[in-house]
Amino acid sequence: MKVCKFGGTSVASAEQVKKVAAIVQSDEQRRFVVVSAPGKRDSADIKVTDLLIDLANAVIAGEEIEDKIQAVVKRYEENAQGLGLDREISDIIEADLRTRCEQAIKVSPEYVLDSLKASGEDNNAKMIAMYFNSIGIEARYVSPKEGLVVNEPPARTMALSEAYNNLSSLKDSNEIIVFPGFFGYTAQGVLRTFDRGGSDITGAILAAAVGADIYENFTDVDCVFSANPKVVNNPAEITEITYREMRELSYAGFSVFHDEALMPVFKLKIPVNIKNTNNPASPGTRIVSESTINRRPVTGISADAGFSILYVSKYLMNREIGFGRKLLQILEEENISYEHTPSGLDDISVIIRSHQVDPEKEQRIVKRVYDELHADDVHFRHGFSMIVVVGEGMNNNTGLAARAATAISRTGANIEMINQGSSEVSLSFGVKQQFEDAILKALYEEFFQPVNV
Amino acid sequence: MKVCKFGGTSVASAEQVKKVAAIVQSDEQRRFVVVSAPGKRDSADIKVTDLLIDLANAVIAGEEIEDKIQAVVKRYEENAQGLGLDREISDIIEADLRTRCEQAIKVSPEYVLDSLKASGEDNNAKMIAMYFNSIGIEARYVSPKEGLVVNEPPARTMALSEAYNNLSSLKDSNEIIVFPGFFGYTAQGVLRTFDRGGSDITGAILAAAVGADIYENFTDVDCVFSANPKVVNNPAEITEITYREMRELSYAGFSVFHDEALMPVFKLKIPVNIKNTNNPASPGTRIVSESTINRRPVTGISADAGFSILYVSKYLMNREIGFGRKLLQILEEENISYEHTPSGLDDISVIIRSHQVDPEKEQRIVKRVYDELHADDVHFRHGFSMIVVVGEGMNNNTGLAARAATAISRTGANIEMINQGSSEVSLSFGVKQQFEDAILKALYEEFFQPVNV
């Protein structure tokens, strides 16, 4: 049994929705279809979600909304016409939008935004279910109201454990289930959107609930690449990647999934298959819990700019039990998360994302470290990039770190920081930002383009 | 002005004390002499300190002590005779020992041990001052009672700030000051020994108090070597090393100083010169605060066995602000200090000295990390060595990490952990213990024996 999630561009137009139908029809294992709101049909287009946000803001501001409602309805209508559906669905959608505008404003401005944004997925699911039936695919729209129970605010929206129990009965359905992504309902019936991971997380929840054999995630690319294609020419396609590798690569250039989205399937070790709606024959990239095929030692290389280093030194630091812990506590109290903490005997560096600090905060932290930890030297340095070489096959691969460091040194860059833990799934290098692209290219050449002698 | 400290073997016999006198006479800047108790004259000999511990134990046990007192007195007497001194000094020492035995036992058994151990340095200082005067060197024995004020128990013995003020007046003395190492007195006049660093710390305190230009530390080796001579054949001599480098190298094979001993001179940036009493013409090794000469990028390489790795993984670990801090807190509560904490996105390794854990403690820690941090995987691994490559010149030396990693890979060893902070004075590698010697040799070859082409 497969749960298939289709992203915004996969359901942007009638033509795209027909591809979705063909994909579902081509494999009887595909019993669950999770859909996003219609995305952009071309680069000049506006996503339905953005039209809905525009409408919500008008409702909140008490402005005229008629044109904005019509703009949304028109998008659905165009798709409906292209799919050969009659006006009924457009009327349903228009009525739904008007009800949401009227009801939601009585709750709160935030709720207007949530409710209208969620309507993008919700109404699209209704229309796609209707289309499936019109061409002979027995399908049923299911609302998240039928079981996708989420927690109460203000905590970030998450599915409760009963959601999985509730939704599991759907696996016995004779019809294809068409389910809108992106939102659920509290036990009190209040709609809440997933602020991160959106429709991906709905698909993962459903896949986990019904015990899917695979979670197919349809998007508009054939696969995940082993390096950022904007920097490296024609990087190798990744056919299989482990969850761990995927996570370690989740720096820039690899933001295929929001990292929390896969949690439900990760826990049950359900493989994920990233596929292309526009080229479903391509095998895509499989995300698995354990590597099943022989692969290169390195699976991917990611790089990201915008890192800073907090450097702290103190003579006899290593004699002070608790020094590192106290330093991290100060950062925690400043609400700063860190990436790595390489250390010498008398010094420790904390690598953080630069956006977390400003000059005032830096000054405060530096002062606290001097005052509370009696350090000899405390300062921030900025403008670093992190390059991460990732691969399950790196473990026990003698000489791989040497090859990586040698490749970097060929660019003339100095390695400011190296981090390799004993899991050895990743090897991180901190370098000055200006060397980032050159290093990414050099590492790619080293591990993916062995020179023919 | 120079403060000279002479270690146990430098003052073990009359012949050695004559070398000390010659060294002092050869440079009028040498105004302060700090002495240890007489050490071993040959490998079969017993140190005076050990004879004193033997005596102290007899006093504490209420056993017959006459033979043991005579054993100590005899050692001094042999030296006195060799130095052409008359019986007066032996009588002084014998009377001093008897007084200590009688008085100290009234205080506590621990005090018997402290008082008698300290007598080793104290009486040796008296004798050497007497010898200096007998050969025309104007010298004066000064007791630590005259100013070396230390803190009250039970905190570890440390000089109080007034000690530096008190002792500073000694710089105006016309006589050479002969000062016993290893102990001071509380404000109440109670003797306390320095439990770590012994005479080295007394010398450093005195050097700081009088504002010495240099602190000469005489021992029985010409210099500090760039690698353990027991593993590497004829390693290069280090002529200059910074305090930082010295500290980073303070793993096995580099235990020249207890690391706290140099704190007083480190604070005032007074250089330390390690010299050989038996070969004073050799320039020795200078420990400085800032490097003054052009040197190799790598100053030394140390290696030490006996490390363990605590490995912790948890999906989405990097999203949890405070995870690393909480983990370190658990270790802190178990009174465990750590060396490094390399990390990936979903895992963190904590490198610790193995002697800090036992199976029971490990089990408790693993359980706590599972229970309190809800980790996915927690386990200890043992049998690792840390190899540390150290050099101020490593900073901005492109390709050095690559050379080190490549040299290690030539031994066939896998690098389990790499750590390089942004201070870049050191680069640490965690490897399986059995590769330690081979790696030390390989790194030495790489950085100290460039192949002639």
CSV table of C-alpha atoms in Angstrom, one decimal, chain A residues 187-352:
chain,number,residue,atom,x,y,z
A,187,ALA,CA,-10.4,17.7,19.9
A,188,GLN,CA,-12.7,20.8,20.1
A,189,GLY,CA,-12.9,20.9,16.3
A,190,VAL,CA,-10.8,24.0,15.8
A,191,LEU,CA,-8.7,24.0,12.6
A,192,ARG,CA,-5.0,24.3,13.0
A,193,THR,CA,-2.3,24.4,10.3
A,194,PHE,CA,1.1,22.7,10.4
A,195,ASP,CA,3.4,25.7,10.5
A,196,ARG,CA,6.3,23.6,9.1
A,197,GLY,CA,6.4,20.8,6.7
A,198,GLY,CA,2.8,21.5,5.6
A,199,SER,CA,1.4,18.8,3.3
A,200,ASP,CA,4.5,16.6,3.6
A,201,ILE,CA,3.8,16.0,7.2
A,202,THR,CA,0.1,15.2,6.5
A,203,GLY,CA,1.3,12.6,4.0
A,204,ALA,CA,3.8,11.2,6.6
A,205,ILE,CA,1.1,11.0,9.3
A,206,LEU,CA,-1.3,9.2,6.9
A,207,ALA,CA,1.5,6.8,5.8
A,208,ALA,CA,2.3,6.0,9.4
A,209,ALA,CA,-1.4,5.6,10.3
A,210,VAL,CA,-2.3,3.1,7.6
A,211,GLY,CA,1.1,1.4,7.8
A,212,ALA,CA,2.0,2.1,4.2
A,213,ASP,CA,4.8,0.1,2.5
A,214,ILE,CA,6.1,3.3,1.0
A,215,TYR,CA,5.4,7.0,1.2
A,216,GLU,CA,5.7,8.5,-2.3
A,217,ASN,CA,6.3,12.2,-2.4
A,218,PHE,CA,5.7,13.6,-5.8
A,219,THR,CA,7.3,16.9,-6.7
A,220,ASP,CA,8.7,18.5,-9.8
A,221,VAL,CA,12.3,17.2,-9.7
A,222,ASP,CA,13.5,13.7,-10.7
A,223,CYS,CA,15.6,13.2,-7.6
A,224,VAL,CA,17.8,14.7,-4.9
A,225,PHE,CA,21.2,15.7,-6.2
A,226,SER,CA,24.5,14.9,-4.5
A,227,ALA,CA,25.4,18.5,-4.5
A,228,ASN,CA,23.8,21.9,-5.2
A,229,PRO,CA,23.2,22.0,-9.0
A,230,LYS,CA,23.5,25.8,-8.9
A,231,VAL,CA,27.2,25.3,-8.0
A,232,VAL,CA,28.2,21.9,-9.4
A,233,ASN,CA,27.5,21.1,-13.0
A,234,ASN,CA,25.2,18.1,-13.4
A,235,PRO,CA,25.8,16.6,-10.0
A,236,ALA,CA,25.1,12.9,-9.6
A,237,GLU,CA,21.6,11.8,-8.8
A,238,ILE,CA,21.0,10.2,-5.4
A,239,THR,CA,19.0,7.0,-5.9
A,240,GLU,CA,19.1,6.0,-2.2
A,241,ILE,CA,19.8,7.9,0.9
A,242,THR,CA,19.3,7.1,4.6
A,243,TYR,CA,17.3,9.3,6.9
A,244,ARG,CA,20.5,10.1,8.8
A,245,GLU,CA,22.2,11.2,5.6
A,246,MET,CA,19.2,13.3,4.6
A,247,ARG,CA,19.2,15.0,7.9
A,248,GLU,CA,22.9,15.7,7.9
A,249,LEU,CA,22.6,17.2,4.4
A,250,SER,CA,19.8,19.4,5.4
A,251,TYR,CA,21.8,22.6,4.9
A,252,ALA,CA,21.3,24.8,1.9
A,253,GLY,CA,20.8,23.1,-1.4
A,254,PHE,CA,19.1,20.1,0.2
A,255,SER,CA,15.9,21.5,1.6
A,256,VAL,CA,13.7,18.8,0.0
A,257,PHE,CA,11.9,18.2,3.2
A,258,HIS,CA,11.5,20.2,6.4
A,259,ASP,CA,13.3,17.9,8.8
A,260,GLU,CA,10.3,17.3,11.1
A,261,ALA,CA,8.0,16.3,8.3
A,262,LEU,CA,9.4,12.8,8.1
A,263,MET,CA,9.3,12.0,11.8
A,264,PRO,CA,6.1,9.8,11.6
A,265,VAL,CA,7.5,7.6,8.8
A,266,PHE,CA,11.0,7.6,10.3
A,267,LYS,CA,9.7,6.1,13.5
A,268,LEU,CA,8.1,3.2,11.6
A,269,LYS,CA,11.0,2.9,9.1
A,270,ILE,CA,8.7,3.4,6.2
A,271,PRO,CA,10.7,4.3,3.1
A,272,VAL,CA,10.1,7.6,1.3
A,273,ASN,CA,10.3,7.9,-2.4
A,274,ILE,CA,10.8,11.3,-3.9
A,275,LYS,CA,9.4,11.2,-7.4
A,276,ASN,CA,8.6,13.5,-10.3
A,277,THR,CA,5.0,14.0,-11.3
A,278,ASN,CA,6.2,15.1,-14.7
A,279,ASN,CA,8.4,12.1,-15.1
A,280,PRO,CA,6.9,9.2,-13.0
A,281,ALA,CA,9.0,6.6,-14.9
A,282,SER,CA,12.1,7.9,-13.2
A,283,PRO,CA,12.9,5.9,-10.1
A,284,GLY,CA,13.5,9.1,-8.0
A,285,THR,CA,15.3,9.1,-4.7
A,286,ARG,CA,14.5,6.6,-2.0
A,287,ILE,CA,14.9,7.7,1.6
A,288,VAL,CA,15.4,4.6,3.8
A,289,SER,CA,16.3,3.8,7.3
A,290,GLU,CA,19.1,1.4,6.5
A,291,SER,CA,21.1,1.4,3.3
A,292,THR,CA,20.2,-1.6,1.1
A,293,ILE,CA,22.6,-1.2,-1.8
A,294,ASN,CA,26.3,-0.7,-2.2
A,295,ARG,CA,27.0,2.9,-2.7
A,296,ARG,CA,29.8,5.4,-2.8
A,297,PRO,CA,31.3,6.2,0.6
A,298,VAL,CA,30.0,9.8,0.1
A,299,THR,CA,26.3,10.3,-0.7
A,300,GLY,CA,26.2,14.1,-0.8
A,301,ILE,CA,28.0,17.3,0.0
A,302,SER,CA,26.2,20.4,1.2
A,303,ALA,CA,27.4,23.8,1.9
A,304,ASP,CA,25.8,26.8,3.7
A,305,ALA,CA,26.9,30.3,4.5
A,306,GLY,CA,26.0,32.5,7.5
A,307,PHE,CA,27.9,31.0,10.4
A,308,SER,CA,29.7,32.7,13.3
A,309,ILE,CA,32.2,31.4,15.8
A,310,LEU,CA,32.2,32.3,19.4
A,311,TYR,CA,35.8,31.7,20.6
A,312,VAL,CA,36.5,31.4,24.4
A,313,SER,CA,39.9,30.7,25.9
A,314,LYS,CA,40.9,30.3,29.5
A,315,TYR,CA,44.2,29.0,31.0
A,316,LEU,CA,43.5,25.6,32.6
A,317,MET,CA,39.9,25.5,31.2
A,318,ASN,CA,40.1,21.7,30.9
A,319,ARG,CA,40.5,21.5,34.7
A,320,GLU,CA,37.2,23.1,35.3
A,321,ILE,CA,34.5,20.6,35.4
A,322,GLY,CA,31.4,22.3,34.1
A,323,PHE,CA,33.0,25.0,32.0
A,324,GLY,CA,31.6,23.9,28.7
A,325,ARG,CA,28.2,23.2,30.2
A,326,LYS,CA,28.1,26.7,31.7
A,327,LEU,CA,29.0,28.3,28.4
A,328,LEU,CA,26.3,26.4,26.6
A,329,GLN,CA,23.9,27.4,29.4
A,330,ILE,CA,24.6,31.1,28.7
A,331,LEU,CA,23.8,30.6,25.0
A,332,GLU,CA,20.7,28.6,25.9
A,333,GLU,CA,19.5,31.5,28.1
A,334,GLU,CA,20.1,33.8,25.1
A,335,ASN,CA,18.0,31.3,23.1
A,336,ILE,CA,20.8,30.5,20.8
A,337,SER,CA,21.2,27.0,19.4
A,338,TYR,CA,24.6,25.8,18.2
A,339,GLU,CA,26.0,23.5,15.6
A,340,HIS,CA,29.3,22.3,16.9
A,341,THR,CA,31.7,23.0,19.8
A,342,PRO,CA,35.3,22.1,18.8
A,343,SER,CA,37.7,22.5,21.7
A,344,GLY,CA,41.3,22.5,22.7
A,345,LEU,CA,42.6,22.1,26.2
A,346,ASP,CA,42.3,25.8,27.0
A,347,ASP,CA,39.8,27.0,24.4
A,348,ILE,CA,36.4,26.2,23.0
A,349,SER,CA,34.7,27.4,19.9
A,350,VAL,CA,30.9,27.4,19.5
A,351,ILE,CA,29.7,27.5,15.9
A,352,ILE,CA,26.3,29.1,15.5
